[in-house]
Structures are given as C-alpha cells and as structure tokens.
Amino acid sequence: MHVLHVVGARPNFMKVAPVMRALSERNQVCQSLVHTGQHYDANMSDVFFSQLDIPAPDVNLEVGSGSHARQTAEIMSRLEPVLLEHKPDIVLVYGDVNSTLAAALVCSKLLIPVGHVEAGLRSFDRSMPEEVNRIVTDRLADLLFTPSEDGDHNLQSEGVEATKIHRVGNAMIDSLIRLLPSAIASPNDGLPDQYALVTLHRPSNVDDSATLRSIIESLLEVNAHLNVVFPVHPRTRQRMTMLGTSVTNLHLLEPLPYIEFLALQRRATVVITDSGGIQEETTYLGVPCLTLRDNTERPVTVNLGTNVLVGKNMDKLRCELTKILEGKSKLGMIPPLWDGQAGERIAEILC
Ligand code: UD1
C-alpha cells in the first residue's frame, strides 16, 4: 500500500510525524511526503522536520503565501501532476489549513481515497477560513480520524456514515508525549520564574487594527504584573509593524522550534493564545490557557481541560488572570485517547 501524506503548515508537522513513524514499522506500506510550501521560513518549517524526525519531503510544491484563493489554487494545480505520477492508494491530509482543503479537492477529482486526520472539529463559525476548510475536507474524505467524541457527533449530524468515522485520539499529543522529556531537559535561558506565554495569529485578532491595538494594550497591562513572553508569528509581526504601537516592554521572540516552545508552555504561569493546537497542548500539560476567541472547535479543552474562552473581552482576560495569579485556576483532566497512540491506531486502521 502506498500512502502519500500532504502537509504544508506548522501545526500539521506535529500530526504527520507520529503517523509516518507508526506506518514505517509496517512492511507492507510505502510512504511519500509532499510539502506544499505554505509555510516556508526555516523557523516555521525546517526546524520542525528535524526536531520531529520527519523524513525530508519527496516533493516540495513551494507555493508560498498569497490570498486564500490563490494559495489554494496554486497547491491544487501543482499537486495534481505529483499525484498522477506517484499514484498513491490513499492520501492523508491533516488539520484545517488551506493545504488540507486543496489536497482533498484534488484527490476527490482524481478518485484517490482521502483520510483526514483531525476530522470532525467544528467552531460553527464560518467567518474562520479554517472552518470552511474543515467542513469541505470532511465532506470529501473517505476515512475520518477524529480526536474526540464531539468530532464523531459533528460528523454524524452532518450525515457522514458511521463506518467512515474512526475515533483515534489526538495525533498532535503523540508528538508532545514523545518530545516532552527533551522539553523538560531544555535550559531555561534566563526567563523569569513566572510569565504569561502569548501567541497570536488569527486574522480576526491581528488583521483589524483596533482589535490588535486593544489586545496589545491589554498585554502591556498584564506585563506590569506578570512578564509577557511572546514568540511572534510572521503574520502578526507584519501587522504590529504597521500598527506602530510601542511593544518594547514585552519580551518578543521569533517563532520558536517545537521543543523550545513546549518547554516554554510547560513552565508558563498562564498561556494566552488564539491557536487551536495550543489549547490542546496546555490541556495536556495542565497549564491554564486563556483563549482570545469567542468559540473553539476544540470544546473538550474547555469541558475537560484548562481552557477558558475570553474572546475579545479584555475585562474577562483581567479577571481570569487574577484568579490564576491567586492560585484559583481551573483544574483540568487529560481527555480520553490523548495517550500517545493516535498514530498507531491510524496505522492499524489503514493496514
Ligand atoms: C495558517 C493556517 C492556520 C494555522 C496557522 C499556523 C490557513 C487558512 N491558516 O495561518 O490555520 O493555525 O497557519 O501558523 O491555512 N509567512 C511567513 N513565513 C512563513 C509562512 C507565512 O512570513 O513561513 C507570512 C506570510 O506573509 C503570510 C502570512 O505569514 O502572508 C500568513 O501565512 P499563511 O500560511 O497564509 O497563514 P497563517 O496565518 O500562517
């Protein structure tokens, strides 16, 4: 069986790694890897391949950045000849980025079966590009690998046949569990004992100047009590430069490699974020997480984990932060099947 994986953006390198590892132990399987090039900076891509021990891509489509339509279309037109040449038996796509949707569309027209890892998640907010990518990818996929029970329910209520749905657990957490010992061993590099770790990149938070300004002002306020450590996504860096607000008091960093970022999360007093994956990682680590979004496609992190949605309500951010600093943070538990074996389960089902 020839399994071809398509990835392109930072959050999905953590998901492909455990699946490729599990499949590499089965001798009836041959694998190839296509990188779309959606993320192309060394610190957004290459460093993840080396730390996660992912084989070098067989093909890099080098699509780079662009509008959603352009990026998706470029991936589609460059991927089609690759699939015609490689003739895989199945293509695995990951998460909810433009690369995921583009690959699923090309496969469906070429009648190549598609497996979607991280299927079934829904924010029910179609203004998020990722939500559109999730819905369409799940509609087209033949095998839907869900991380949690809510994913199964969402798919069933959209009419997906139960035989296509496989609850396998969280592949991103497989990588976390494997590399946590390296994160624990990594040096502290002079960071304060207590700090708020911040990440921010959602278009809804960073593309609108008034929203971004209000978030930055709140972070400056937080910084008066608790040091803010902020590895800045390239998209956010561009917007902050355009905005011109002074952020000199914040501890700004370049995007970090996986192990270093995991170490920062594990030691953080609180994580303030709008990322999807970080809501999950903090839940696994038991670190309080305040999410700057009104909704989440990962409700299990709120219902079982340490996540609290604060949206754009900066008063709520202050109030939740005070609780955390007073030692009254929400206690969470690790959701079922977030056990480091999701990649194994996927390999078992495929074989
Ligand atoms: C994408 C995903 C998002 C995911 C995020 C993680 C979609 C629709 N969005 O958003 O779901 O959470 O990745 O990072 O697919 N850029 C660089 N270097 C890079 C990559 C991007 O400088 O290596 C800059 C470019 O100027 C680009 C901007 O960042 O225009 C945004 O990149 P893009 O991949 O389009 O979307 P993300 O915001 O990263």
Short mmCIF file of C-alpha atoms and ligand atoms in Angstrom, two decimals:
data_model
loop_
_atom_site.label_atom_id
_atom_site.label_comp_id
_atom_site.label_asym_id
_atom_site.label_seq_id
_atom_site.Cartn_x
_atom_site.Cartn_y
_atom_site.Cartn_z
CA MET A 1 0.00 0.00 0.00
CA HIS A 2 1.33 3.42 -0.95
CA VAL A 3 0.34 6.17 1.50
CA LEU A 4 1.07 9.75 0.44
CA HIS A 5 0.93 12.47 3.11
CA VAL A 6 0.32 16.14 2.33
CA VAL A 7 1.32 18.83 4.82
CA GLY A 8 2.17 22.49 4.46
CA ALA A 9 1.80 24.47 7.66
CA ARG A 10 3.41 24.44 11.09
CA PRO A 11 0.63 22.89 13.21
CA ASN A 12 0.42 19.82 11.00
CA PHE A 13 4.06 18.78 11.12
CA MET A 14 3.35 17.60 14.69
CA LYS A 15 0.46 15.44 13.41
CA VAL A 16 2.16 13.81 10.41
CA ALA A 17 5.23 12.75 12.42
CA PRO A 18 3.57 10.04 14.60
CA VAL A 19 1.50 8.68 11.71
CA MET A 20 4.58 8.30 9.47
CA ARG A 21 6.50 6.72 12.32
CA ALA A 22 3.75 4.17 13.01
CA LEU A 23 3.36 3.33 9.31
CA SER A 24 7.13 2.97 8.82
CA GLU A 25 7.03 -0.04 11.17
CA ARG A 26 4.66 -1.91 8.82
CA ASN A 27 6.49 -3.59 6.00
CA GLN A 28 3.54 -3.72 3.61
CA VAL A 29 3.44 0.10 3.50
CA CYS A 30 5.45 2.51 1.36
CA GLN A 31 5.13 6.23 2.07
CA SER A 32 5.81 9.53 0.40
CA LEU A 33 5.55 13.05 1.73
CA VAL A 34 4.52 16.20 -0.10
CA HIS A 35 5.19 19.61 1.49
CA THR A 36 3.05 22.28 -0.14
CA GLY A 37 5.38 25.09 0.98
CA GLN A 38 2.52 27.06 2.60
CA HIS A 39 4.95 27.71 5.46
CA TYR A 40 8.45 28.16 4.11
CA ASP A 41 10.59 30.08 6.65
CA ALA A 42 13.18 27.82 8.29
CA ASN A 43 11.73 28.58 11.74
CA MET A 44 8.17 27.83 10.59
CA SER A 45 9.04 24.58 8.81
CA ASP A 46 12.58 23.05 8.57
CA VAL A 47 13.26 23.10 12.31
CA PHE A 48 10.07 21.08 12.90
CA PHE A 49 11.17 18.43 10.42
CA SER A 50 14.48 17.97 12.23
CA GLN A 51 13.11 18.03 15.81
CA LEU A 52 10.19 15.74 15.00
CA ASP A 53 12.37 13.43 12.93
CA ILE A 54 10.17 13.68 9.84
CA PRO A 55 11.81 12.43 6.64
CA ALA A 56 12.67 15.12 4.08
CA PRO A 57 9.70 15.71 1.76
CA ASP A 58 9.81 13.80 -1.52
CA VAL A 59 8.30 16.83 -3.22
CA ASN A 60 8.05 20.49 -2.18
CA LEU A 61 5.41 22.42 -4.13
CA GLU A 62 6.87 25.75 -2.93
CA VAL A 63 3.59 27.62 -3.16
CA GLY A 64 4.43 30.27 -0.54
CA SER A 65 1.99 32.94 0.61
CA GLY A 66 -0.91 34.53 -1.21
CA SER A 67 -4.62 35.20 -0.89
CA HIS A 68 -6.71 32.19 0.15
CA ALA A 69 -7.96 31.60 -3.39
CA ARG A 70 -4.53 31.94 -4.92
CA GLN A 71 -2.75 29.78 -2.32
CA THR A 72 -5.40 27.04 -2.55
CA ALA A 73 -5.43 27.12 -6.35
CA GLU A 74 -1.62 27.01 -6.60
CA ILE A 75 -1.48 23.98 -4.31
CA MET A 76 -4.15 22.25 -6.39
CA SER A 77 -2.53 22.83 -9.74
CA ARG A 78 0.95 21.87 -8.51
CA LEU A 79 -0.25 18.78 -6.60
CA GLU A 80 -2.29 17.20 -9.41
CA PRO A 81 0.70 16.11 -11.58
CA VAL A 82 2.51 14.81 -8.48
CA LEU A 83 -0.43 12.56 -7.60
CA LEU A 84 -0.75 11.39 -11.21
CA GLU A 85 2.92 10.42 -11.15
CA HIS A 86 3.02 8.83 -7.67
CA LYS A 87 -0.36 7.02 -7.94
CA PRO A 88 -0.87 6.58 -4.17
CA ASP A 89 -3.51 4.18 -2.84
CA ILE A 90 -4.55 6.76 -0.26
CA VAL A 91 -3.66 10.36 0.59
CA LEU A 92 -3.64 11.54 4.21
CA VAL A 93 -4.37 15.20 4.93
CA TYR A 94 -4.05 16.88 8.32
CA GLY A 95 -5.85 19.61 10.26
CA ASP A 96 -7.66 22.56 8.71
CA VAL A 97 -5.28 24.71 6.72
CA ASN A 98 -5.51 25.69 3.05
CA SER A 99 -3.11 22.86 2.14
CA THR A 100 -5.55 20.35 3.68
CA LEU A 101 -8.52 21.54 1.66
CA ALA A 102 -6.57 21.88 -1.59
CA ALA A 103 -5.20 18.32 -1.38
CA ALA A 104 -8.61 16.84 -0.51
CA LEU A 105 -10.18 18.55 -3.53
CA VAL A 106 -7.51 17.34 -5.97
CA CYS A 107 -7.74 13.76 -4.67
CA SER A 108 -11.50 13.66 -4.88
CA LYS A 109 -11.42 14.63 -8.57
CA LEU A 110 -8.72 12.01 -9.27
CA LEU A 111 -10.74 9.38 -7.37
CA ILE A 112 -7.92 8.84 -4.88
CA PRO A 113 -9.23 7.95 -1.40
CA VAL A 114 -8.56 10.58 1.27
CA GLY A 115 -8.04 10.11 5.01
CA HIS A 116 -8.45 13.20 7.20
CA VAL A 117 -6.50 13.29 10.44
CA GLU A 118 -8.23 15.60 12.97
CA ALA A 119 -11.66 15.24 11.37
CA GLY A 120 -14.96 16.42 12.80
CA LEU A 121 -13.84 19.55 14.67
CA ARG A 122 -16.27 22.45 14.30
CA SER A 123 -16.25 26.00 15.65
CA PHE A 124 -19.61 26.69 13.93
CA ASP A 125 -18.08 29.99 12.83
CA ARG A 126 -17.82 30.18 9.06
CA SER A 127 -16.02 33.50 9.18
CA MET A 128 -12.91 31.45 10.06
CA PRO A 129 -11.16 30.17 6.93
CA GLU A 130 -10.23 27.02 8.86
CA GLU A 131 -13.91 26.17 9.48
CA VAL A 132 -14.63 26.20 5.74
CA ASN A 133 -11.55 24.03 5.18
CA ARG A 134 -12.74 21.54 7.84
CA ILE A 135 -16.28 21.24 6.52
CA VAL A 136 -15.29 20.70 2.89
CA THR A 137 -12.41 18.36 3.71
CA ASP A 138 -14.65 16.17 5.88
CA ARG A 139 -17.32 16.12 3.16
CA LEU A 140 -14.77 14.75 0.69
CA ALA A 141 -12.84 12.37 2.94
CA ASP A 142 -13.32 8.61 2.85
CA LEU A 143 -11.75 7.94 6.24
CA LEU A 144 -12.31 10.41 9.07
CA PHE A 145 -9.95 10.12 12.02
CA THR A 146 -11.39 12.09 14.96
CA PRO A 147 -9.53 13.20 18.11
CA SER A 148 -12.51 13.27 20.49
CA GLU A 149 -16.17 12.33 20.86
CA ASP A 150 -17.51 15.74 19.77
CA GLY A 151 -15.88 15.14 16.38
CA ASP A 152 -17.89 11.93 15.90
CA HIS A 153 -21.11 13.71 16.84
CA ASN A 154 -20.49 16.61 14.48
CA LEU A 155 -19.83 14.28 11.58
CA GLN A 156 -22.86 12.11 12.30
CA SER A 157 -25.11 15.14 12.50
CA GLU A 158 -23.81 16.22 9.07
CA GLY A 159 -24.82 12.83 7.68
CA VAL A 160 -21.41 11.14 7.43
CA GLU A 161 -21.78 7.34 7.52
CA ALA A 162 -20.67 5.89 10.82
CA THR A 163 -18.42 3.33 9.05
CA LYS A 164 -16.15 6.13 7.81
CA ILE A 165 -15.58 7.62 11.28
CA HIS A 166 -12.74 6.34 13.46
CA ARG A 167 -12.04 7.90 16.84
CA VAL A 168 -8.28 7.53 17.17
CA GLY A 169 -7.31 10.25 19.66
CA ASN A 170 -5.06 13.24 19.21
CA ALA A 171 -2.05 12.84 16.90
CA MET A 172 -0.59 16.20 17.98
CA ILE A 173 -0.45 14.93 21.55
CA ASP A 174 1.53 11.88 20.33
CA SER A 175 4.36 14.26 19.38
CA LEU A 176 4.05 16.16 22.64
CA ILE A 177 4.35 12.97 24.69
CA ARG A 178 7.36 11.80 22.69
CA LEU A 179 9.28 15.07 22.99
CA LEU A 180 8.23 16.19 26.48
CA PRO A 181 11.38 14.69 28.09
CA SER A 182 13.55 16.81 25.72
CA ALA A 183 11.48 19.89 26.62
CA ILE A 184 11.89 19.18 30.33
CA ALA A 185 15.65 18.87 29.84
CA SER A 186 15.99 22.03 27.76
CA PRO A 187 17.59 25.04 29.51
CA ASN A 188 15.52 27.90 30.92
CA ASP A 189 17.61 30.60 29.18
CA GLY A 190 17.23 33.27 31.83
CA LEU A 191 13.46 33.56 31.65
CA PRO A 192 11.63 34.74 34.77
CA ASP A 193 10.11 32.09 37.09
CA GLN A 194 6.62 33.33 36.35
CA TYR A 195 5.44 34.55 32.96
CA ALA A 196 2.50 34.67 30.59
CA LEU A 197 3.27 33.00 27.28
CA VAL A 198 1.42 34.67 24.40
CA THR A 199 0.76 33.58 20.80
CA LEU A 200 -1.45 35.42 18.36
CA HIS A 201 -2.06 34.96 14.64
CA ARG A 202 -5.83 34.59 13.85
CA PRO A 203 -6.94 37.02 11.14
CA SER A 204 -9.87 38.03 13.39
CA ASN A 205 -7.41 39.25 16.05
CA VAL A 206 -4.46 40.59 14.10
CA ASP A 207 -5.85 41.88 10.78
CA ASP A 208 -8.13 44.50 12.33
CA SER A 209 -6.05 47.39 13.74
CA ALA A 210 -8.49 48.35 16.52
CA THR A 211 -8.68 44.74 17.79
CA LEU A 212 -4.93 44.24 17.62
CA ARG A 213 -4.32 47.57 19.38
CA SER A 214 -6.71 46.65 22.19
CA ILE A 215 -5.04 43.24 22.65
CA ILE A 216 -1.55 44.78 22.69
CA GLU A 217 -2.66 47.39 25.25
CA SER A 218 -4.04 44.61 27.47
CA LEU A 219 -0.80 42.66 27.13
CA LEU A 220 1.16 45.76 28.20
CA GLU A 221 -1.13 45.95 31.24
CA VAL A 222 -0.60 42.23 32.02
CA ASN A 223 3.13 42.83 31.70
CA ALA A 224 3.02 45.22 34.64
CA HIS A 225 2.22 42.24 36.94
CA LEU A 226 3.49 39.23 35.03
CA ASN A 227 6.21 39.18 32.36
CA VAL A 228 4.79 38.62 28.90
CA VAL A 229 6.85 36.31 26.68
CA PHE A 230 5.63 36.48 23.10
CA PRO A 231 7.04 34.49 20.14
CA VAL A 232 5.60 36.42 17.22
CA HIS A 233 4.07 34.75 14.15
CA PRO A 234 5.25 36.38 10.86
CA ARG A 235 1.71 37.49 10.03
CA THR A 236 1.38 39.20 13.43
CA ARG A 237 4.84 40.76 13.15
CA GLN A 238 3.80 42.44 9.87
CA ARG A 239 0.59 43.78 11.41
CA MET A 240 2.31 45.02 14.59
CA THR A 241 4.89 46.88 12.50
CA MET A 242 2.09 48.51 10.51
CA LEU A 243 0.30 49.47 13.73
CA GLY A 244 3.38 51.14 15.19
CA THR A 245 2.31 50.72 18.89
CA SER A 246 5.30 50.53 21.21
CA VAL A 247 5.85 46.99 22.47
CA THR A 248 9.36 47.47 23.78
CA ASN A 249 8.38 46.34 27.28
CA LEU A 250 7.17 42.94 26.07
CA HIS A 251 9.62 40.07 25.72
CA LEU A 252 9.22 39.46 21.96
CA LEU A 253 10.81 36.42 20.33
CA GLU A 254 10.97 34.97 16.82
CA PRO A 255 8.77 31.87 16.19
CA LEU A 256 10.33 29.07 18.23
CA PRO A 257 11.25 25.48 17.42
CA TYR A 258 8.89 22.80 18.75
CA ILE A 259 10.89 21.61 21.77
CA GLU A 260 11.76 25.12 22.95
CA PHE A 261 8.13 26.22 22.64
CA LEU A 262 6.93 23.14 24.51
CA ALA A 263 9.39 23.93 27.29
CA LEU A 264 8.04 27.49 27.49
CA GLN A 265 4.45 26.23 27.64
CA ARG A 266 5.19 23.70 30.36
CA ARG A 267 6.78 26.32 32.61
CA ALA A 268 4.30 29.13 31.92
CA THR A 269 2.06 30.52 34.65
CA VAL A 270 -0.59 31.02 32.00
CA VAL A 271 -0.80 30.80 28.22
CA ILE A 272 -2.76 33.46 26.33
CA THR A 273 -3.43 32.39 22.76
CA ASP A 274 -5.73 32.19 19.75
CA SER A 275 -4.18 28.99 18.38
CA GLY A 276 -6.12 25.72 18.12
CA GLY A 277 -3.26 23.33 18.88
CA ILE A 278 -2.04 25.29 21.90
CA GLN A 279 -5.47 24.97 23.55
CA GLU A 280 -4.90 21.20 23.33
CA GLU A 281 -1.27 21.22 24.42
CA THR A 282 -2.00 23.31 27.54
CA THR A 283 -4.87 20.96 28.42
CA TYR A 284 -2.50 18.01 28.23
CA LEU A 285 0.15 19.85 30.28
CA GLY A 286 -2.38 21.11 32.86
CA VAL A 287 -1.31 24.73 32.27
CA PRO A 288 -4.06 27.42 32.45
CA CYS A 289 -5.00 28.70 28.99
CA LEU A 290 -6.93 31.87 28.18
CA THR A 291 -8.12 31.81 24.58
CA LEU A 292 -8.68 35.08 22.73
CA ARG A 293 -11.60 33.69 20.72
CA ASP A 294 -15.38 33.59 21.18
CA ASN A 295 -15.62 29.96 20.14
CA THR A 296 -13.48 26.88 19.81
CA GLU A 297 -13.56 23.85 17.55
CA ARG A 298 -11.94 22.03 20.47
CA PRO A 299 -14.69 22.15 23.17
CA VAL A 300 -13.11 19.26 25.02
CA THR A 301 -10.34 21.64 26.13
CA VAL A 302 -13.00 23.79 27.85
CA ASN A 303 -15.22 20.97 29.14
CA LEU A 304 -12.43 18.74 30.42
CA GLY A 305 -9.26 20.78 30.13
CA THR A 306 -7.75 24.02 31.41
CA ASN A 307 -9.02 26.28 28.63
CA VAL A 308 -11.21 29.36 29.21
CA LEU A 309 -12.59 31.36 26.27
CA VAL A 310 -12.23 35.10 26.84
CA GLY A 311 -12.93 36.30 23.29
CA LYS A 312 -12.18 39.98 22.77
CA ASN A 313 -13.40 40.79 26.29
CA MET A 314 -10.31 42.27 27.91
CA ASP A 315 -12.11 42.68 31.26
CA LYS A 316 -12.68 38.93 31.31
CA LEU A 317 -8.99 38.42 30.48
CA ARG A 318 -8.02 40.54 33.51
CA CYS A 319 -10.49 38.76 35.76
CA GLU A 320 -9.39 35.24 34.71
CA LEU A 321 -5.76 36.24 35.04
CA THR A 322 -6.33 37.46 38.59
CA LYS A 323 -7.88 34.09 39.51
CA ILE A 324 -4.85 32.28 38.09
CA LEU A 325 -2.39 34.53 39.95
CA GLU A 326 -4.35 33.91 43.17
CA GLY A 327 -3.91 30.17 42.65
CA LYS A 328 -7.58 29.64 41.80
CA SER A 329 -7.11 28.46 38.22
CA LYS A 330 -9.42 25.93 36.65
CA LEU A 331 -8.31 22.33 37.14
CA GLY A 332 -8.48 20.06 34.13
CA MET A 333 -8.00 16.47 33.10
CA ILE A 334 -6.50 14.83 30.02
CA PRO A 335 -9.23 13.84 27.52
CA PRO A 336 -9.67 10.14 26.67
CA LEU A 337 -7.37 8.73 23.97
CA TRP A 338 -4.88 11.59 24.23
CA ASP A 339 -2.35 8.92 25.12
CA GLY A 340 0.42 8.99 22.53
CA GLN A 341 -1.10 6.13 20.48
CA ALA A 342 -3.19 8.00 17.87
CA GLY A 343 -0.60 7.39 15.12
CA GLU A 344 -0.60 3.68 15.95
CA ARG A 345 -4.39 3.49 15.77
CA ILE A 346 -4.42 5.25 12.39
CA ALA A 347 -1.77 2.86 11.04
CA GLU A 348 -3.75 -0.12 12.33
CA ILE A 349 -6.94 1.04 10.61
CA LEU A 350 -5.15 1.80 7.32
CA CYS A 351 -3.45 -1.58 7.25
C1 UD1 B 1 -2.05 29.21 8.73
C2 UD1 B 1 -3.39 28.45 8.83
C3 UD1 B 1 -3.86 28.44 10.28
C4 UD1 B 1 -2.77 27.90 11.20
C5 UD1 B 1 -1.51 28.76 11.02
C6 UD1 B 1 -0.38 28.32 11.90
C7 UD1 B 1 -4.85 28.59 6.85
C8 UD1 B 1 -6.10 29.18 6.33
N1 UD1 B 1 -4.41 29.11 8.03
O1 UD1 B 1 -2.32 30.57 9.05
O2 UD1 B 1 -5.00 27.62 10.37
O3 UD1 B 1 -3.20 27.97 12.55
O4 UD1 B 1 -1.12 28.65 9.64
O5 UD1 B 1 0.75 29.12 11.74
O6 UD1 B 1 -4.29 27.74 6.22
N2 UD1 B 1 4.50 33.83 6.49
C9 UD1 B 1 5.87 33.95 6.54
N3 UD1 B 1 6.60 32.80 6.59
C10 UD1 B 1 6.05 31.57 6.55
C11 UD1 B 1 4.65 31.47 6.48
C12 UD1 B 1 3.88 32.60 6.46
O7 UD1 B 1 6.42 35.04 6.58
O8 UD1 B 1 6.80 30.57 6.60
C13 UD1 B 1 3.69 35.05 6.49
C14 UD1 B 1 3.30 35.45 5.10
O9 UD1 B 1 3.47 36.82 4.97
C15 UD1 B 1 1.84 35.13 5.03
C16 UD1 B 1 1.38 35.18 6.47
O10 UD1 B 1 2.52 34.85 7.25
O11 UD1 B 1 1.13 36.01 4.23
C17 UD1 B 1 0.28 34.22 6.75
O12 UD1 B 1 0.64 32.88 6.41
P1 UD1 B 1 -0.45 31.80 5.94
O13 UD1 B 1 0.13 30.46 5.80
O14 UD1 B 1 -1.20 32.33 4.80
O15 UD1 B 1 -1.48 31.78 7.12
P2 UD1 B 1 -1.24 31.68 8.66
O16 UD1 B 1 -1.68 32.96 9.27
O17 UD1 B 1 0.14 31.19 8.95
#
